PDB file of C-alpha atoms and ligand atoms in Angstrom:
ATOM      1  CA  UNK A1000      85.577 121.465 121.412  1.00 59.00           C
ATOM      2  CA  UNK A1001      88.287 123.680 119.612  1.00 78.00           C
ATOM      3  CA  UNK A1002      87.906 124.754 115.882  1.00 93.00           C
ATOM      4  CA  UNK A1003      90.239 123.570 113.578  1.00 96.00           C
ATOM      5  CA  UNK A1004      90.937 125.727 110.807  1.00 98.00           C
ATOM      6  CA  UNK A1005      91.709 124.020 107.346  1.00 98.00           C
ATOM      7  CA  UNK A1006      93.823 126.294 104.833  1.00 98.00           C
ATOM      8  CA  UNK A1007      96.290 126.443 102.383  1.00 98.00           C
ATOM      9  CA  UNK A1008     100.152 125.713 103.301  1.00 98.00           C
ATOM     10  CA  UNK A1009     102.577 128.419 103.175  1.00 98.00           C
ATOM     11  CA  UNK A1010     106.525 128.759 102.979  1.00 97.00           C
ATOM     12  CA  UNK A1011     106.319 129.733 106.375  1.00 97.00           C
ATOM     13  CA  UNK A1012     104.565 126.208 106.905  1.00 98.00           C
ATOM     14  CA  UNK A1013     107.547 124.574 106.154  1.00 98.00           C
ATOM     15  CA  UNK A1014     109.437 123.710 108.904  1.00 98.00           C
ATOM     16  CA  UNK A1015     106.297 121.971 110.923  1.00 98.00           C
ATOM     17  CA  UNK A1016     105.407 120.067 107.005  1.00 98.00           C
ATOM     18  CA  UNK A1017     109.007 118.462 107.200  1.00 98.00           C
ATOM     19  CA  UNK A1018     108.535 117.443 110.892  1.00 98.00           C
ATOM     20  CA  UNK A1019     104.997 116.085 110.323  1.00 98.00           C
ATOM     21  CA  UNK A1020     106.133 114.198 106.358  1.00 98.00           C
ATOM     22  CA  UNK A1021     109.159 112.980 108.622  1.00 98.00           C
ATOM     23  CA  UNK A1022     106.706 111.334 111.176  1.00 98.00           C
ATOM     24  CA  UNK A1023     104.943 109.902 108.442  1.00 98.00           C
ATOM     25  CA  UNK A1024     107.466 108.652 106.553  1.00 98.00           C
ATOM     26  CA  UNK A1025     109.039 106.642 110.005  1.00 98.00           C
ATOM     27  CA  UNK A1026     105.399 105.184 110.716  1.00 98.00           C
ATOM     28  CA  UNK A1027     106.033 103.846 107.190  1.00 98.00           C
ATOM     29  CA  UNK A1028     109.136 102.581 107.536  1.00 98.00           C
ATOM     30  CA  UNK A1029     108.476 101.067 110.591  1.00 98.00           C
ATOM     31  CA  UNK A1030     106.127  99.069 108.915  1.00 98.00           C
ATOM     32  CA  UNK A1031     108.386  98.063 106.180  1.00 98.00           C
ATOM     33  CA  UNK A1032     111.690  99.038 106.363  1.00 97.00           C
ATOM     34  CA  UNK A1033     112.825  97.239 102.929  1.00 96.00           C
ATOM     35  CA  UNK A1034     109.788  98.780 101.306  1.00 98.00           C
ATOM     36  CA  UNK A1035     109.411 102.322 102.303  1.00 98.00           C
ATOM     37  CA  UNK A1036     112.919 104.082 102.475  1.00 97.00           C
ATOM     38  CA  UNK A1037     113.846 106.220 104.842  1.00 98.00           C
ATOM     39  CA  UNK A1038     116.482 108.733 103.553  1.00 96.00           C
ATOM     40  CA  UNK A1039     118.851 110.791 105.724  1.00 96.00           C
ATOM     41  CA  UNK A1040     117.479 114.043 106.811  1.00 97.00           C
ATOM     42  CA  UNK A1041     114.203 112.710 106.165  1.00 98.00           C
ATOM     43  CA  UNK A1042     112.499 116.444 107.919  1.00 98.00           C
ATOM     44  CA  UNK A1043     114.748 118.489 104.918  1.00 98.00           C
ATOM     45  CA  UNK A1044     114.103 116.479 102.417  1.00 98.00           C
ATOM     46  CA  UNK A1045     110.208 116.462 103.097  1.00 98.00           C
ATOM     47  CA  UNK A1046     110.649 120.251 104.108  1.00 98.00           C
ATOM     48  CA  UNK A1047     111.976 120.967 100.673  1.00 98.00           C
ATOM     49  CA  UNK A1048     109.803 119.022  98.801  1.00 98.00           C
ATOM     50  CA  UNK A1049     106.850 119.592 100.395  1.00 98.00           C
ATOM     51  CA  UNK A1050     107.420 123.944  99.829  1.00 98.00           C
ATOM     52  CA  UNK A1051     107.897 123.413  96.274  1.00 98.00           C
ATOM     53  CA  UNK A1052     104.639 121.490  96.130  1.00 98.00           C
ATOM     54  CA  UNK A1053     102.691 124.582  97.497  1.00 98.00           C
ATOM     55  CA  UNK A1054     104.043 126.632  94.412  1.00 97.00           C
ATOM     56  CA  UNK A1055     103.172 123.659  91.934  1.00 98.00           C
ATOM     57  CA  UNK A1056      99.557 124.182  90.612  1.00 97.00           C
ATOM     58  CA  UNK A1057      98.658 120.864  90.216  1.00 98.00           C
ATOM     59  CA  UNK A1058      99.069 120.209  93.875  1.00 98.00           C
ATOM     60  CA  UNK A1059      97.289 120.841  96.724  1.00 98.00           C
ATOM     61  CA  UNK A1060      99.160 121.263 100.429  1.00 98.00           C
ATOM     62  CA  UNK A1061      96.685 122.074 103.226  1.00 99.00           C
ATOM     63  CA  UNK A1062      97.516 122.626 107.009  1.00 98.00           C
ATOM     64  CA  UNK A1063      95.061 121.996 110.101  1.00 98.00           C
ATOM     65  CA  UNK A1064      95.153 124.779 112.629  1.00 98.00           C
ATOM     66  CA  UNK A1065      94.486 124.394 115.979  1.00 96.00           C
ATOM     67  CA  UNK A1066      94.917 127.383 118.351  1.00 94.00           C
ATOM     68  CA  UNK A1067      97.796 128.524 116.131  1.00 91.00           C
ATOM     69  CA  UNK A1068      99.457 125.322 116.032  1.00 96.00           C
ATOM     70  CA  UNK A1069      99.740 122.956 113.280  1.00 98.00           C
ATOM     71  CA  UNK A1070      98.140 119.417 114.229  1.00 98.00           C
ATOM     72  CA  UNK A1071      98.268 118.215 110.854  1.00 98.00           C
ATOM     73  CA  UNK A1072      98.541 117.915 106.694  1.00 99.00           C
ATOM     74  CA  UNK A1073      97.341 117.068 103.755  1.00 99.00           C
ATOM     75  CA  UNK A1074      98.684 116.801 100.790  1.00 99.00           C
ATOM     76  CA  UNK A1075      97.635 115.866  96.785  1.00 98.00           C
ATOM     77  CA  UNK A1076      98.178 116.543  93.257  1.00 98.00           C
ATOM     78  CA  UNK A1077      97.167 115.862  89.967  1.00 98.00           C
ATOM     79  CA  UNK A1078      98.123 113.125  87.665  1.00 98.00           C
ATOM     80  CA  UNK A1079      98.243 112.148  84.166  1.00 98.00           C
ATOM     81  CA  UNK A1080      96.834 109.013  82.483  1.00 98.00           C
ATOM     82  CA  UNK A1081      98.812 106.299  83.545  1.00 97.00           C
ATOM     83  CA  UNK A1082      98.874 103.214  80.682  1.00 98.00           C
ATOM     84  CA  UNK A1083     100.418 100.976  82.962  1.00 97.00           C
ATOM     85  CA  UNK A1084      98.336 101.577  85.764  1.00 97.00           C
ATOM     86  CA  UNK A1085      95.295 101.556  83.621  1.00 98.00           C
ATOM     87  CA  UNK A1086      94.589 104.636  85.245  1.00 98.00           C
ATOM     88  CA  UNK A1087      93.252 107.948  83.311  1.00 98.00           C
ATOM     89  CA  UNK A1088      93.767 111.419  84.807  1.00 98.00           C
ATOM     90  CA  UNK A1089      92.910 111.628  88.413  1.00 98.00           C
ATOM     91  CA  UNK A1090      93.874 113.203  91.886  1.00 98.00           C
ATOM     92  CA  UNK A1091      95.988 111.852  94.087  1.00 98.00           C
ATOM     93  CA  UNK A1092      95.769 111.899  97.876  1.00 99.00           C
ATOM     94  CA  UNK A1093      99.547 111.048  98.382  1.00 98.00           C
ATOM     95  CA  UNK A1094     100.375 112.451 102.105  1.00 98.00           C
ATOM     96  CA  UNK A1095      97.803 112.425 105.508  1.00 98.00           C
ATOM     97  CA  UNK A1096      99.133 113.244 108.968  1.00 98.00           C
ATOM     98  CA  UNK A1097      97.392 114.133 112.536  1.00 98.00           C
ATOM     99  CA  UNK A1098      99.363 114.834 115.354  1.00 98.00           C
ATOM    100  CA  UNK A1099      98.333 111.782 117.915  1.00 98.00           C
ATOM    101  CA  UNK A1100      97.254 113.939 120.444  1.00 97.00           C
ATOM    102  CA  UNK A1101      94.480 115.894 117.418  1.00 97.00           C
ATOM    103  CA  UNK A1102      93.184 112.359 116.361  1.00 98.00           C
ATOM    104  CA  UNK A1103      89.748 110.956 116.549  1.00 97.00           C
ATOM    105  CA  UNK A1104      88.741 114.615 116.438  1.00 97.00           C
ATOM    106  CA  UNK A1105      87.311 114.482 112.842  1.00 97.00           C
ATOM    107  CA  UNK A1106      90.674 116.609 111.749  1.00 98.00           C
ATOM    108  CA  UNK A1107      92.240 113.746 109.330  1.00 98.00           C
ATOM    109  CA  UNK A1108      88.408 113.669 107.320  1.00 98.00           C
ATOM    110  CA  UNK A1109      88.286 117.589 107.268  1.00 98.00           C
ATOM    111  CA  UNK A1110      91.712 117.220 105.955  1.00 98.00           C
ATOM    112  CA  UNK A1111      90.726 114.318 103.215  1.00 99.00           C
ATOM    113  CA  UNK A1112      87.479 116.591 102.759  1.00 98.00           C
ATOM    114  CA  UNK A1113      89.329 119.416 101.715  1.00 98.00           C
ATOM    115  CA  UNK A1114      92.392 118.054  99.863  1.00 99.00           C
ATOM    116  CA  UNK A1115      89.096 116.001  97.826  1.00 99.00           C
ATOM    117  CA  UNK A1116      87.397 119.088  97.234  1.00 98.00           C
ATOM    118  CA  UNK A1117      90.550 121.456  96.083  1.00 98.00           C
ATOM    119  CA  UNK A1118      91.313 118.138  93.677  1.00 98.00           C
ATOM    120  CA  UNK A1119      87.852 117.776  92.044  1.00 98.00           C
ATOM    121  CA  UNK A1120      87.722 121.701  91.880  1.00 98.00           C
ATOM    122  CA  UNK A1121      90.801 121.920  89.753  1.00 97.00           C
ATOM    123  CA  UNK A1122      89.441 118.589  87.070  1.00 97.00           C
ATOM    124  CA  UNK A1123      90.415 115.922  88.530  1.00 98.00           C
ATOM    125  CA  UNK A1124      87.340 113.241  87.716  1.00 98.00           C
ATOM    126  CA  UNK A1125      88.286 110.771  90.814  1.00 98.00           C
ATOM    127  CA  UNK A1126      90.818 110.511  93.605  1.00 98.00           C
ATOM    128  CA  UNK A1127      92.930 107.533  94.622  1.00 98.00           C
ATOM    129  CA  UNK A1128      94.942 106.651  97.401  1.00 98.00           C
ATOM    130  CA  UNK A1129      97.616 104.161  98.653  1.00 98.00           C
ATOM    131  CA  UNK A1130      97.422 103.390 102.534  1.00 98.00           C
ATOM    132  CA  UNK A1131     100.100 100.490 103.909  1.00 98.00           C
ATOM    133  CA  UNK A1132      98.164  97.323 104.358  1.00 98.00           C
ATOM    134  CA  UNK A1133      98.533  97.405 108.280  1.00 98.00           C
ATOM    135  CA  UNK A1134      97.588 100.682 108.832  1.00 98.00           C
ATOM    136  CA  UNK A1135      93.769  99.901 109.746  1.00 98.00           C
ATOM    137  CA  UNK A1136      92.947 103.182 111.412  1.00 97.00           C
ATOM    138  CA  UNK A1137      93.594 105.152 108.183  1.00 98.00           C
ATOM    139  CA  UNK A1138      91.779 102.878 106.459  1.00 98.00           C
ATOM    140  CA  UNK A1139      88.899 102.277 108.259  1.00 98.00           C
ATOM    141  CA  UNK A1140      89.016 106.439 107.792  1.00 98.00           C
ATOM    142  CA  UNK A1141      89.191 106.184 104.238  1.00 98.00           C
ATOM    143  CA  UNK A1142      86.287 103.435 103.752  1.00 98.00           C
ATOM    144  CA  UNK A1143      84.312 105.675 105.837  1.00 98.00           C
ATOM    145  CA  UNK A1144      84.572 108.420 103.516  1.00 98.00           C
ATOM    146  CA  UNK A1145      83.565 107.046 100.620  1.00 98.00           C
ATOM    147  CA  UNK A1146      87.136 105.281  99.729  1.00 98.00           C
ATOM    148  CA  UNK A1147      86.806 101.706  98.284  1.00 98.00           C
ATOM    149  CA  UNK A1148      89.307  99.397  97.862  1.00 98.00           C
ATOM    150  CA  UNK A1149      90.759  99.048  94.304  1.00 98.00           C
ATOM    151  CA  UNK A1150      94.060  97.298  94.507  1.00 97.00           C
ATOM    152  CA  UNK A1151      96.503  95.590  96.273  1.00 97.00           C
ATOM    153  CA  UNK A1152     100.298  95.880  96.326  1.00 97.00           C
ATOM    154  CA  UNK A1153     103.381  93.461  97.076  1.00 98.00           C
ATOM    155  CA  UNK A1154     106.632  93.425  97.665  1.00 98.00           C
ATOM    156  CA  UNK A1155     109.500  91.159  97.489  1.00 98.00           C
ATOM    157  CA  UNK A1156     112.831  91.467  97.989  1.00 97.00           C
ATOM    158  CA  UNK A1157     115.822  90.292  96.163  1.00 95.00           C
ATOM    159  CA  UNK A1158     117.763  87.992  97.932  1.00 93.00           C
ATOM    160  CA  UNK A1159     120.612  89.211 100.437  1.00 87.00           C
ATOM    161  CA  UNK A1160     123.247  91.035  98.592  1.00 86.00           C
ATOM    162  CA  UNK A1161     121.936  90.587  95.320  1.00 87.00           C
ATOM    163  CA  UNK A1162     120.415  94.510  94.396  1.00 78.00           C
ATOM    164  CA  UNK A1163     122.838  96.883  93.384  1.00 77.00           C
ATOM    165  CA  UNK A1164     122.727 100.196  95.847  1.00 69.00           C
ATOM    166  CA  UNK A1165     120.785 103.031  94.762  1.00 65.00           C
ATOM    167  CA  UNK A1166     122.907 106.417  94.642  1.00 64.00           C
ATOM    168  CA  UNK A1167     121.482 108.428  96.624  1.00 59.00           C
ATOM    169  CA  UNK A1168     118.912 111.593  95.836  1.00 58.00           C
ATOM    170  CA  UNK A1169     117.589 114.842  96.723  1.00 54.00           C
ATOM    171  CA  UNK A1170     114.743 115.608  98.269  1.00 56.00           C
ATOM    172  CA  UNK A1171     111.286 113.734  99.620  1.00 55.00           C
ATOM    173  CA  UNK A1172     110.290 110.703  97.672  1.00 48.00           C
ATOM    174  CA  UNK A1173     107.871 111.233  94.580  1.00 48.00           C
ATOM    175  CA  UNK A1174     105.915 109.729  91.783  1.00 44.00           C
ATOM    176  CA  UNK A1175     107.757 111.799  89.517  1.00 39.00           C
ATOM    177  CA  UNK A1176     111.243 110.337  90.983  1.00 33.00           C
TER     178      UNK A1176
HETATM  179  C1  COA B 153      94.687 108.162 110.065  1.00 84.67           C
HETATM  180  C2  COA B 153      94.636 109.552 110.698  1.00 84.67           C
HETATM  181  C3  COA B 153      94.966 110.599 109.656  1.00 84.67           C
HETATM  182  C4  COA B 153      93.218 109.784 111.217  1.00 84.67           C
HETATM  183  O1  COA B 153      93.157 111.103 111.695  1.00 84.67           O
HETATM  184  P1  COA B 153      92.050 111.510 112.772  1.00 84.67           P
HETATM  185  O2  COA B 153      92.101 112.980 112.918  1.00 84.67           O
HETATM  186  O3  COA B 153      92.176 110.672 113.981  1.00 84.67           O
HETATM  187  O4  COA B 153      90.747 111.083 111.973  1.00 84.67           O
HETATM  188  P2  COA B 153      89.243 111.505 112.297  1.00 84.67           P
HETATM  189  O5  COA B 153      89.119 111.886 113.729  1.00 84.67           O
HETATM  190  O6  COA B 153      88.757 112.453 111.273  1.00 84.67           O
HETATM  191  O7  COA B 153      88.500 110.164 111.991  1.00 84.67           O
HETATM  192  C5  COA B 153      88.615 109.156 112.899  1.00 84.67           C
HETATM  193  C6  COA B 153      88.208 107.902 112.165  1.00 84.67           C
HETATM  194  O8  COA B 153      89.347 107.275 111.617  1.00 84.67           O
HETATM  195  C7  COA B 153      89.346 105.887 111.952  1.00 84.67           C
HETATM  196  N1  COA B 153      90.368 105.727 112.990  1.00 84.67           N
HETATM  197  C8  COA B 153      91.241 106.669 113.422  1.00 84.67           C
HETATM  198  N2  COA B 153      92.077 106.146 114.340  1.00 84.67           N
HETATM  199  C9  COA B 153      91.734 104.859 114.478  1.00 84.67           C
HETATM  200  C10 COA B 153      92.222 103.780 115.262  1.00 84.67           C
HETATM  201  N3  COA B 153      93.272 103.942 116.094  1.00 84.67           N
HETATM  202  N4  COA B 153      91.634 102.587 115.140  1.00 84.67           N
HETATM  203  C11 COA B 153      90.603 102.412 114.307  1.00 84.67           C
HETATM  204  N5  COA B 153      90.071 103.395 113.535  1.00 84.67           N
HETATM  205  C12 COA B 153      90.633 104.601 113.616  1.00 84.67           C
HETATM  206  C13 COA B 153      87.964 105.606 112.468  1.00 84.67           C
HETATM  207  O9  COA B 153      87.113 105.365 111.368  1.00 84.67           O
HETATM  208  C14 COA B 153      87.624 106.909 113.136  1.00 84.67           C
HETATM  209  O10 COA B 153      86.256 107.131 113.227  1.00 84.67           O
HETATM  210  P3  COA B 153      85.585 106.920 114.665  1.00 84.67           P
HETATM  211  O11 COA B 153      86.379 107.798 115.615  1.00 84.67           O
HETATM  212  O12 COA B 153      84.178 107.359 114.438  1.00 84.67           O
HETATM  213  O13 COA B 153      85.761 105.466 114.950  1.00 84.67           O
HETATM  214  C15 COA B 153      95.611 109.657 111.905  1.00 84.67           C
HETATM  215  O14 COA B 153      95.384 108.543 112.765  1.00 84.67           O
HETATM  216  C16 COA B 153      97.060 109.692 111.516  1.00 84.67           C
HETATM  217  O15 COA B 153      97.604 110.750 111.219  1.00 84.67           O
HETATM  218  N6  COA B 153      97.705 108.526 111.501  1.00 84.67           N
HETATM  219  C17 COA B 153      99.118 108.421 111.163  1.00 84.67           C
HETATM  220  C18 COA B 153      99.359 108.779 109.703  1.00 84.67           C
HETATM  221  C19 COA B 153      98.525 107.987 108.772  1.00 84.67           C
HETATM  222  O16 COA B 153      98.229 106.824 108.994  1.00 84.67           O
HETATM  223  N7  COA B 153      98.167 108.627 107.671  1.00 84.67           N
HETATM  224  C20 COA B 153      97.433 108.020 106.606  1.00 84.67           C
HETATM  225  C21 COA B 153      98.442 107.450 105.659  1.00 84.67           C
HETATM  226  S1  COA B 153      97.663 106.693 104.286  1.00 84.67           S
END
């Protein structure tokens, strides 16, 4: 079997991070499309975001390395106490991605693994996660690794041509907006 190499991101990183958060992003939307957007130049946006992250201490951007190609990311950060979440400080795992043709390697739980690790390292006292309710595989992942289930969202939509349009923004989608 190859090794895979787990290690920090870097600027130079960033092209193959804005592919790989673009392919994510689409599996999402094609899950959803009214609940996970899909901006234009979805790759730049995640590209950009996705560098700054790497310079932002209280995140943690990994790449997995497999003969000196990138088959995959992961990506968390630190948050605050959240009142309305009823959530105190924790890490976030916010971003997962394997190429398809790296999976069911064990590269997505060295991934979680180390993203976990770098997040309890730096404080945090727990680490959540949000995974779209048909996406079984990452979940079955997730449970395996010690992930239990906590809550559940939903989602419904105003009726036709009642929201206003959003104007649109910069960059990849974030819990900071
Ligand atoms: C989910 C994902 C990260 C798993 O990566 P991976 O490298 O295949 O994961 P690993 O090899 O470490 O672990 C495989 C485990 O994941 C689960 N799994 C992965 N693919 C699965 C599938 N198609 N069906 C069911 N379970 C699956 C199983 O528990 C599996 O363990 P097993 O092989 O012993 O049954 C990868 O499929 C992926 O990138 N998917 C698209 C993006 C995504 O869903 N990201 C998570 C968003 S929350």
């Amino acid at each position: 079997m190859t090794s895979i190499t787990i290690r920090a991101a870097s600027a130079a990183d960033g092209e193959a991070l804005g592919r790989m958060g673009a392919a994510l992003a689409r599996l999402h939307h094609d899950y959803d499309a009214t609940r996970f957007m899909l901006p234009d130049d979805i790759e730049a946006g995640y590209q950009w975001w996705l560098r700054r992250e790497i310079d932002n201490k209280k995140a943690v951007v990994l790449v997995a390395e497999r003969e000196g190609g990138l088959v995959g990311y992961g990506y968390g950060r630190l948050e605050g106490k959240d009142w309305n979440r009823l959530l105190d400080r924790h890490g976030e795992l916010v971003d997962l991605w394997v190429a398809p043709a790296a999976r069911r390697a064990g590269v997505g739980e060295q991934l979680v693994e180390a993203v976990v690790a770098a997040l309890l390292e730096r404080g945090a006292p727990r680490v959540l996660l949000g995974t779209a309710a048909p996406n079984v595989a990452a979940q079955r992942l997730f449970a395996r690794l010690g992930f239990r289930p906590t809550m559940v969202e939903m989602t419904r939509d105003a009726p036709p041509g009642a929201a206003k349009k959003s104007r649109p923004g910069r960059g990849r989608p974030s819990s900071d907006g």
